[in-house]
Tab-separated table of N, CA and C in Angstrom:
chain	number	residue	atom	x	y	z
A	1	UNK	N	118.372	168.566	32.189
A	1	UNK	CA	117.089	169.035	31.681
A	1	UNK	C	116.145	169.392	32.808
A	2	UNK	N	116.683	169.170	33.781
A	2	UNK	CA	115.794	169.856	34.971
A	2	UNK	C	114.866	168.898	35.574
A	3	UNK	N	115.080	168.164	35.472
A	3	UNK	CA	114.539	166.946	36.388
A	3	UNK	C	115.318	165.747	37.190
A	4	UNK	N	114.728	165.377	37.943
A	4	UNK	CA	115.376	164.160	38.871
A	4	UNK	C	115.194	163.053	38.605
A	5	UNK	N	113.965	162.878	37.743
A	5	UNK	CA	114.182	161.055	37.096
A	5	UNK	C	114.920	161.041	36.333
A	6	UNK	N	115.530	160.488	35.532
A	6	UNK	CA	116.516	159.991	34.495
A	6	UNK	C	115.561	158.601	33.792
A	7	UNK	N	115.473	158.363	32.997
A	7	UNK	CA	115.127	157.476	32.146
A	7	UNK	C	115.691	156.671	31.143
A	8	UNK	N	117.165	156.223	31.503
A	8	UNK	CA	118.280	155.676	30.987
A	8	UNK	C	117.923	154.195	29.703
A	9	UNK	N	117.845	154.436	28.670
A	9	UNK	CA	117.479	153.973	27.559
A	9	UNK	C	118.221	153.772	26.660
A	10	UNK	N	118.228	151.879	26.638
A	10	UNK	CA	118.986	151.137	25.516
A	10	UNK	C	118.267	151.638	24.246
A	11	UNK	N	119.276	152.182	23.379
A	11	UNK	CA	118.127	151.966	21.983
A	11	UNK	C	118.301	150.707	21.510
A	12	UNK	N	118.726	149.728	21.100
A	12	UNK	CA	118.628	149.105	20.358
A	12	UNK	C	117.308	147.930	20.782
A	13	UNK	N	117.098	148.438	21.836
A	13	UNK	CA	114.840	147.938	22.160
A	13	UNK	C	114.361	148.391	22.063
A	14	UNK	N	114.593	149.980	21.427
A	14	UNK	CA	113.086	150.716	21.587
A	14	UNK	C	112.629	150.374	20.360
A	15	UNK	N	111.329	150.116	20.528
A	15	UNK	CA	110.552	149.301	19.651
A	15	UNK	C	110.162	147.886	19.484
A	16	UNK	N	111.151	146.799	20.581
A	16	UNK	CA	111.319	145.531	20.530
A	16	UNK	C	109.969	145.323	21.204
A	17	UNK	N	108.924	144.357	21.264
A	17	UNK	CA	108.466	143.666	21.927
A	17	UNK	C	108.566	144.024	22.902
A	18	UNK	N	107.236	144.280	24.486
A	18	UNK	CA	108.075	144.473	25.856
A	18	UNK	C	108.765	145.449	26.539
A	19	UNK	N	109.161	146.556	25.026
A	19	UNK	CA	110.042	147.677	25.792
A	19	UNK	C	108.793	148.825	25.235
A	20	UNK	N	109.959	149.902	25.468
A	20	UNK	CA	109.320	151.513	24.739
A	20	UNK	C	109.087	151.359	23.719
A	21	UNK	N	108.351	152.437	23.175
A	21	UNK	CA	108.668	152.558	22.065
A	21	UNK	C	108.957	154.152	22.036
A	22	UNK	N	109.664	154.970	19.915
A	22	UNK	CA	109.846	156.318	19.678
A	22	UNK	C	108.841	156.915	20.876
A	23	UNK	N	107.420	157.053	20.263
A	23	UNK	CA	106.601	157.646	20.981
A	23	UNK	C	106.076	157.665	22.582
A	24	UNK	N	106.582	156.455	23.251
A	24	UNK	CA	106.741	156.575	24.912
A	24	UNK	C	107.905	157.067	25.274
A	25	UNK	N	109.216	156.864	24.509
A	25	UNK	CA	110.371	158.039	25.203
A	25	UNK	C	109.873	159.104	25.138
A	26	UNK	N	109.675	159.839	24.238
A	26	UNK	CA	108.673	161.153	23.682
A	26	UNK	C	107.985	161.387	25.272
A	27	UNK	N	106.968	160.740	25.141
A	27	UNK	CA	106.016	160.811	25.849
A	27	UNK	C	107.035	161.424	27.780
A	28	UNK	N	107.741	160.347	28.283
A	28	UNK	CA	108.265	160.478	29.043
A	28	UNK	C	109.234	161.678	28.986
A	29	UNK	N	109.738	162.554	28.085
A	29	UNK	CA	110.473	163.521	28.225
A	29	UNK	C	109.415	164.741	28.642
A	30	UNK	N	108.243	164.525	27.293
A	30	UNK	CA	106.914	165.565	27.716
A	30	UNK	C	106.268	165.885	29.140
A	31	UNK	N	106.467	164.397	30.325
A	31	UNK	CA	106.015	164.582	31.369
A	31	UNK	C	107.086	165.101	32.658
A	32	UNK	N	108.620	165.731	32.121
A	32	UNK	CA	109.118	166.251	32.813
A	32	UNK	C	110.356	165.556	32.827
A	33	UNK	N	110.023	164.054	32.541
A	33	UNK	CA	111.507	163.250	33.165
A	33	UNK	C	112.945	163.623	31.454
A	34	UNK	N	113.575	163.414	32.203
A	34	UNK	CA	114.873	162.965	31.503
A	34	UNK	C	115.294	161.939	31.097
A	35	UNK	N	115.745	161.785	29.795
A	35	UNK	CA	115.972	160.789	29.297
A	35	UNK	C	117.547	160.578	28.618
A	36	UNK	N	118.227	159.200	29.042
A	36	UNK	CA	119.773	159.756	28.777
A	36	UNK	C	119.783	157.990	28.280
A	37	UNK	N	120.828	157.545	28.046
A	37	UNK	CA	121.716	156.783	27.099
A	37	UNK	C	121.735	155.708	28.387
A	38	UNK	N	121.742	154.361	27.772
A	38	UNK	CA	122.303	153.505	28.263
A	38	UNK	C	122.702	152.029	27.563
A	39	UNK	N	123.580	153.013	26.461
A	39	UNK	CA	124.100	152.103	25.063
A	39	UNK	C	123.035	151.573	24.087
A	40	UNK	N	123.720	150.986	23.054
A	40	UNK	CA	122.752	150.311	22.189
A	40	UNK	C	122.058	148.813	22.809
A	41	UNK	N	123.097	148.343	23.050
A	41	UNK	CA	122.675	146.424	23.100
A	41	UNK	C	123.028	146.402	24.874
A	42	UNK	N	123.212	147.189	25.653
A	42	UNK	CA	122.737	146.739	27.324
A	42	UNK	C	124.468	145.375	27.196
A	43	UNK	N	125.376	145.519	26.770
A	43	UNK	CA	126.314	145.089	27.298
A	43	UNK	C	127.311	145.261	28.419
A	44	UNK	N	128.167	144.219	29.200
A	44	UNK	CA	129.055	144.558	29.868
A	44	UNK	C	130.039	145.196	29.360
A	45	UNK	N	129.982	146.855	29.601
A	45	UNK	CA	131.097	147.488	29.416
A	45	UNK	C	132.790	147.338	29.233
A	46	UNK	N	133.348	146.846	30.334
A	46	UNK	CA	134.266	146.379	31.083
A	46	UNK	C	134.740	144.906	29.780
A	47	UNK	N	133.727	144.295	29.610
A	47	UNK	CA	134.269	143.256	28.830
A	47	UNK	C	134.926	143.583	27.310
A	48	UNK	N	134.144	144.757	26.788
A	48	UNK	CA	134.535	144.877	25.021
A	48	UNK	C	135.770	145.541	25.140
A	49	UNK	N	135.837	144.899	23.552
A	49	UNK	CA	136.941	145.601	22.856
A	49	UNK	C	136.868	147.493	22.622
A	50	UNK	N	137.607	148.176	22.662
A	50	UNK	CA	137.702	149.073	23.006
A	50	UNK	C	136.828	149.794	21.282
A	51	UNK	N	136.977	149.291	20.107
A	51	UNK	CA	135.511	149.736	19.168
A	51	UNK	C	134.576	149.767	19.198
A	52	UNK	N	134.178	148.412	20.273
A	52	UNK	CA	132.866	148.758	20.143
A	52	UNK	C	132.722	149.239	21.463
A	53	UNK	N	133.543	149.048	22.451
A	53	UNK	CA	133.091	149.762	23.390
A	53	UNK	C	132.347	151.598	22.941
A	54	UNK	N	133.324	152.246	22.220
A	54	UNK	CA	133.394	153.249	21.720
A	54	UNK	C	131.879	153.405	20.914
A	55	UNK	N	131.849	152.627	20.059
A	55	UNK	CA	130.230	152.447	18.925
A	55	UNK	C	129.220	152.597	20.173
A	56	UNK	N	129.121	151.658	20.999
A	56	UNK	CA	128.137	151.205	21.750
A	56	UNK	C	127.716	152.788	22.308
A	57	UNK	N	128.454	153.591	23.059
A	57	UNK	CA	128.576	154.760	23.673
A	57	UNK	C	128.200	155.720	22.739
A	58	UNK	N	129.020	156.047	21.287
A	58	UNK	CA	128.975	157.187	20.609
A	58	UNK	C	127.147	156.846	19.337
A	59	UNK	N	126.957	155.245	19.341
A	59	UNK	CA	125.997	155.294	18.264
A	59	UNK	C	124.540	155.118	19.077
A	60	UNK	N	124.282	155.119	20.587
A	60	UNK	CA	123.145	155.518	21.132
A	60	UNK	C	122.977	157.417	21.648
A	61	UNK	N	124.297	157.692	22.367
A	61	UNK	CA	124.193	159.012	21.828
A	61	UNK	C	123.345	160.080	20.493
A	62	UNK	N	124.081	159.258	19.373
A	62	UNK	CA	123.472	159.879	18.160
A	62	UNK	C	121.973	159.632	18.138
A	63	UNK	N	121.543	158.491	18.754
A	63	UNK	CA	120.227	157.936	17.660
A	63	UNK	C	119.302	158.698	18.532
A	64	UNK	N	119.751	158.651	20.633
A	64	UNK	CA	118.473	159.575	21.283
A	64	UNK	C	118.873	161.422	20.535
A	65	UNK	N	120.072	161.584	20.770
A	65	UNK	CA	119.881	163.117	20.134
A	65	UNK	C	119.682	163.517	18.604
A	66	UNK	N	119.203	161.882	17.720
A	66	UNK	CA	118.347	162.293	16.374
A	66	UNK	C	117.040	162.044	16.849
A	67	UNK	N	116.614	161.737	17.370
A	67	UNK	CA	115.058	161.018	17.466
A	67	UNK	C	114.487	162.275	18.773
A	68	UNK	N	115.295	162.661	19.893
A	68	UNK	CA	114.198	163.985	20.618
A	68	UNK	C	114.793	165.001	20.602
A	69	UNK	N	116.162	165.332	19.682
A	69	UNK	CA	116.116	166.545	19.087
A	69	UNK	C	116.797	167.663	20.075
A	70	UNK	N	117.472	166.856	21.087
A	70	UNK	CA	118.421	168.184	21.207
A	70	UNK	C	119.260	166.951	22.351
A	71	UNK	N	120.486	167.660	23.128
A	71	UNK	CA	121.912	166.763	23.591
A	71	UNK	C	121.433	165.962	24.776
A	72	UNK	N	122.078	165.151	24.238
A	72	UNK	CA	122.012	164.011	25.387
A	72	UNK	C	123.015	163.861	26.228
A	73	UNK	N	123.697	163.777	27.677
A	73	UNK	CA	124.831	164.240	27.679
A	73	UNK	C	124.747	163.173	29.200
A	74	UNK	N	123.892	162.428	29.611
A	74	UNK	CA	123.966	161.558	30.097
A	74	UNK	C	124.086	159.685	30.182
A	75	UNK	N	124.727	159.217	30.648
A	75	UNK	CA	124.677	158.137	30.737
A	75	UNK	C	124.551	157.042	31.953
A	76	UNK	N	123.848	155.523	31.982
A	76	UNK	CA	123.887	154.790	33.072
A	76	UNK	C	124.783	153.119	31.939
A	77	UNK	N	126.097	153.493	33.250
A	77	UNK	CA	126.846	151.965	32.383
A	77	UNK	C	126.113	150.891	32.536
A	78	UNK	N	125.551	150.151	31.790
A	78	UNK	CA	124.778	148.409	31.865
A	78	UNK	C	125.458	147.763	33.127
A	79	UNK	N	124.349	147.314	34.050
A	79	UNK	CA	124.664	146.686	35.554
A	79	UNK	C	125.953	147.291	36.307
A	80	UNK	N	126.309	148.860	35.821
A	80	UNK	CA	126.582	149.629	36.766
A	80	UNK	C	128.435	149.622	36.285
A	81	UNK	N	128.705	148.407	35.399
A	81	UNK	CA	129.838	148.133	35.441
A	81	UNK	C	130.832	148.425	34.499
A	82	UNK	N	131.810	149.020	35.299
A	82	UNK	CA	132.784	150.613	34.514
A	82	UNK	C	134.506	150.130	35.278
A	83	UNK	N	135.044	150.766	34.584
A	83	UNK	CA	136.579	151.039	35.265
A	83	UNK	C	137.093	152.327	34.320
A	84	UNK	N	138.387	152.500	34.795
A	84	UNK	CA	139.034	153.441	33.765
A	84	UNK	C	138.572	153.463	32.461
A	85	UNK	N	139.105	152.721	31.940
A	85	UNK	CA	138.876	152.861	30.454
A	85	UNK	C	137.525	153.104	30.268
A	86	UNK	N	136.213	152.337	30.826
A	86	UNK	CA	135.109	152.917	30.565
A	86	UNK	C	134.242	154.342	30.739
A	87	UNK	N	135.184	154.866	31.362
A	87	UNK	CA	135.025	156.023	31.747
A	87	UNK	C	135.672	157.007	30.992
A	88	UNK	N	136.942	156.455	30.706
A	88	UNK	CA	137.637	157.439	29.604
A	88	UNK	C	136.287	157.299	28.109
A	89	UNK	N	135.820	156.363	28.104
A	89	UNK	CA	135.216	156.093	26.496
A	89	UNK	C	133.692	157.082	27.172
A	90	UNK	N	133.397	157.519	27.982
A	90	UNK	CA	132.203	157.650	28.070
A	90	UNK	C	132.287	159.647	28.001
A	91	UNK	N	133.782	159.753	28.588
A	91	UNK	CA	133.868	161.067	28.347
A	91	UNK	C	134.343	161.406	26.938
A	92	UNK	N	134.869	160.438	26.246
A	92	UNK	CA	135.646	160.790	24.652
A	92	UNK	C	134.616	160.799	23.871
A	93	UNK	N	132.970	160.108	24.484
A	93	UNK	CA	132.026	159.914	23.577
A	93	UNK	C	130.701	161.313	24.146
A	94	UNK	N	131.562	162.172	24.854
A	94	UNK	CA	130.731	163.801	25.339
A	94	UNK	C	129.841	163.265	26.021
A	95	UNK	N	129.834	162.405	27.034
A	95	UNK	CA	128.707	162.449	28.478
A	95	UNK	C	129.490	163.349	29.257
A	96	UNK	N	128.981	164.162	29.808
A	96	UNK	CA	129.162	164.633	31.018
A	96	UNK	C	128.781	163.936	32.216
A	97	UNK	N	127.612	163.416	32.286
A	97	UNK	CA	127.624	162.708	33.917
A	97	UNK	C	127.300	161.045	32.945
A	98	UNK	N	127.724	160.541	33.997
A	98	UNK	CA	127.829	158.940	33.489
A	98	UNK	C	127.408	158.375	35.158
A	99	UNK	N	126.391	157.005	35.183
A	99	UNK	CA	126.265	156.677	36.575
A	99	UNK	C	126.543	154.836	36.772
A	100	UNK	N	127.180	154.516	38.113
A	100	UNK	CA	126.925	153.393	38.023
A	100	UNK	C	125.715	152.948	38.777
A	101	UNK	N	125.804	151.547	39.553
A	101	UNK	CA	124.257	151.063	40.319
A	101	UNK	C	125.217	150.140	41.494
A	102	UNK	N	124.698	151.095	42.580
A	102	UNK	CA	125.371	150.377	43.510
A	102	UNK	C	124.961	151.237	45.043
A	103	UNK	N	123.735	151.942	44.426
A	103	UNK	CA	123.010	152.609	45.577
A	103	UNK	C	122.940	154.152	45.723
A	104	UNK	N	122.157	154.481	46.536
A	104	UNK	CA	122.415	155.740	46.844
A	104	UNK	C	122.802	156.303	47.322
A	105	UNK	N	124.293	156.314	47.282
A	105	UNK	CA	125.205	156.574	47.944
A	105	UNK	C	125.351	158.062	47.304
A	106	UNK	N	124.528	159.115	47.360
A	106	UNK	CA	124.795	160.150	46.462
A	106	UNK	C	125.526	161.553	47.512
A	107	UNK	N	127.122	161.538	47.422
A	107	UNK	CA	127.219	162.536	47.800
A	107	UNK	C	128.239	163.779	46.506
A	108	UNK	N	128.479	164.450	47.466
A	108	UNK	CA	129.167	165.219	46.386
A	108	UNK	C	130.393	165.151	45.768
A	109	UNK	N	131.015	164.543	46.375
A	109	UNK	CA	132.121	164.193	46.288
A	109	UNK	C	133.071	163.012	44.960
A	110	UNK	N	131.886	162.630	44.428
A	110	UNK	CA	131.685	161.531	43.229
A	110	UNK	C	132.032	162.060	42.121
A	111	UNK	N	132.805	161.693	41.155
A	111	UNK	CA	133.574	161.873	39.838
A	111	UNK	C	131.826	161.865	38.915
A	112	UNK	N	131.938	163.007	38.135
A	112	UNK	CA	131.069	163.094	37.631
A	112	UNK	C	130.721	161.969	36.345
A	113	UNK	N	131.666	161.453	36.117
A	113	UNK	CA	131.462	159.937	35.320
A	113	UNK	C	131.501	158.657	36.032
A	114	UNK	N	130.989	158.812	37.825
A	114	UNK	CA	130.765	158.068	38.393
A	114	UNK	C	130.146	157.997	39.519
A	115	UNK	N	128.322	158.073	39.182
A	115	UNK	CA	127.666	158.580	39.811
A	115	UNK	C	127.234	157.772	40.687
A	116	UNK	N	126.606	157.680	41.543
A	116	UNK	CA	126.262	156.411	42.195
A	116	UNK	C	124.601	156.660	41.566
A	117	UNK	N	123.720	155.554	41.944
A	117	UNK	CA	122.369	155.519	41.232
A	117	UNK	C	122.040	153.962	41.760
A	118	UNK	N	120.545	153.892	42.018
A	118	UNK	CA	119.897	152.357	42.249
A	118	UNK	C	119.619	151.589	40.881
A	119	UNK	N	119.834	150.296	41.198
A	119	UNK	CA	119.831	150.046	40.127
A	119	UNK	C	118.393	148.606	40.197
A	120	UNK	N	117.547	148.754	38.955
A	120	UNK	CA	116.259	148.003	39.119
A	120	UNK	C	116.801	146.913	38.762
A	121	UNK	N	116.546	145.784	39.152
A	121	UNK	CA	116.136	144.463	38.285
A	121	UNK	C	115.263	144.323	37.970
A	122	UNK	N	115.316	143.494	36.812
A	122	UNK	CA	113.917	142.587	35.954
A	122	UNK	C	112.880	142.136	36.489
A	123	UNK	N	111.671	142.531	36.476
A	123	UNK	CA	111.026	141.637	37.318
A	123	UNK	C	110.539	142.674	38.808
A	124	UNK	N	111.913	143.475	39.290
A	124	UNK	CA	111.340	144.457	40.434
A	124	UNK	C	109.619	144.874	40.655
A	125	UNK	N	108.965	144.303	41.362
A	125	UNK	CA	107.496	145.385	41.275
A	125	UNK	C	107.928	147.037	41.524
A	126	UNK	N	107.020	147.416	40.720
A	126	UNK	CA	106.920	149.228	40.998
A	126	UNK	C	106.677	150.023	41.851
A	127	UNK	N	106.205	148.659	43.238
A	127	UNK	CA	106.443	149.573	44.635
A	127	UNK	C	108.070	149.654	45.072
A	128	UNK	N	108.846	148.816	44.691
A	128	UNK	CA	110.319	148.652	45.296
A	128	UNK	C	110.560	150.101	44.223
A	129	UNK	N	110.559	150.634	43.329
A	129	UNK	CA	110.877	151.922	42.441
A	129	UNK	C	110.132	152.870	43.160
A	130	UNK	N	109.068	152.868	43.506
A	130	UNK	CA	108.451	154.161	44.443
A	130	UNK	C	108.881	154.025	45.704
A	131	UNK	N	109.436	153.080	46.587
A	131	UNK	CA	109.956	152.987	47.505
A	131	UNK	C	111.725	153.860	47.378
A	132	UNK	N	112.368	153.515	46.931
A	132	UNK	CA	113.498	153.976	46.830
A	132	UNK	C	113.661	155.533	46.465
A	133	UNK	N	112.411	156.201	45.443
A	133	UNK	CA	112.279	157.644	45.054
A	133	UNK	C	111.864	158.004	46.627
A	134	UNK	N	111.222	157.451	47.164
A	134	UNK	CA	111.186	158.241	48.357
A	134	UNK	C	111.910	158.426	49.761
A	135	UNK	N	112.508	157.284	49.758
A	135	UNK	CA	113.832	156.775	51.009
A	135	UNK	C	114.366	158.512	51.101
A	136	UNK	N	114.848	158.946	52.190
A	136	UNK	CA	115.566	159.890	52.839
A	136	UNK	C	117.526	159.637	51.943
C-alpha cells in the first residue's frame, strides 16, 4: 500500500481493553501506514495443530479485509516464530510477504515469507520504536 510502517494487527483485541480499536486501525491506514495481519489470538505458530494453524491465518485475513475494505496480503508471525510448515500455511492462506522478528537484517535476498523485521516488546517506551525507524 505504499508505505513503510506496517501495523501488524491481532484481531481478536481490536476492541479489547488497552488495544485498538475498528476506528484507530481506520484511523492509522488514513495516516498513510499499512496495516497487515498478525492472526487472531497472537499464538505460537510453530506449536498448533495444523487447523487452526490454518483458521488463525485465513480468519484474521478475512475480518481486516471485511472491516477496511480491500486485500490484505501481509503478515507478522507472533514472536517472529515460523518454520516450514508455517510458511507453507501463510502462503496457502494468500500472504504474499509474511515477516519474522529478529532484526533488521533487511536484505534482499530473504524469502518473501520470511522477512526479517524488529520486533517490540510489551512495555518498550516509544523512544526505543523511534529509535530503530531511524537506525541506518
Amino acid at each position: 500500500r505504499g508505505s513503510s510502517v506496517f501495523f501488524f494487527v491481532y484481531t481478536g483485541a481490536v476492541g479489547a481493553p488497552g488495544y485498538l480499536s475498528w476506528p484507530q486501525v481506520h484511523e492509522l491506514e488514513a495516516a498513510g501506514h499499512a496495516v497487515a495481519s498478525h492472526t487472531v489470538s497472537h499464538p505460537d505458530l510453530v506449536r498448533l495443530p495444523d487447523d487452526r494453524l490454518a483458521s488463525e491465518m485465513r480468519d484474521s485475513r478475512a475480518r481486516l479485509e471485511r472491516e477496511l475494505g480491500h486485500p490484505v496480503t501481509a503478515l507478522a508471525y507472533p514472536f517472529g516464530s515460523h518454520d516450514a510448515r508455517v510458511v507453507a500455511a501463510a502462503e496457502a492462506a494468500g500472504y504474499r510477504l509474511a515477516f519474522r522478528a529478529d532484526g533488521p537484517d533487511a536484505r534482499r535476498d530473504h524469502p518473501r515469507l520470511s522477512l526479517p523485521r524488529w520486533k517490540m516488546d510489551y512495555g518498550e517506551p516509544l523512544e526505543v520504536f523511534v529509535q530503530r525507524l531511524q537506525a541506518p
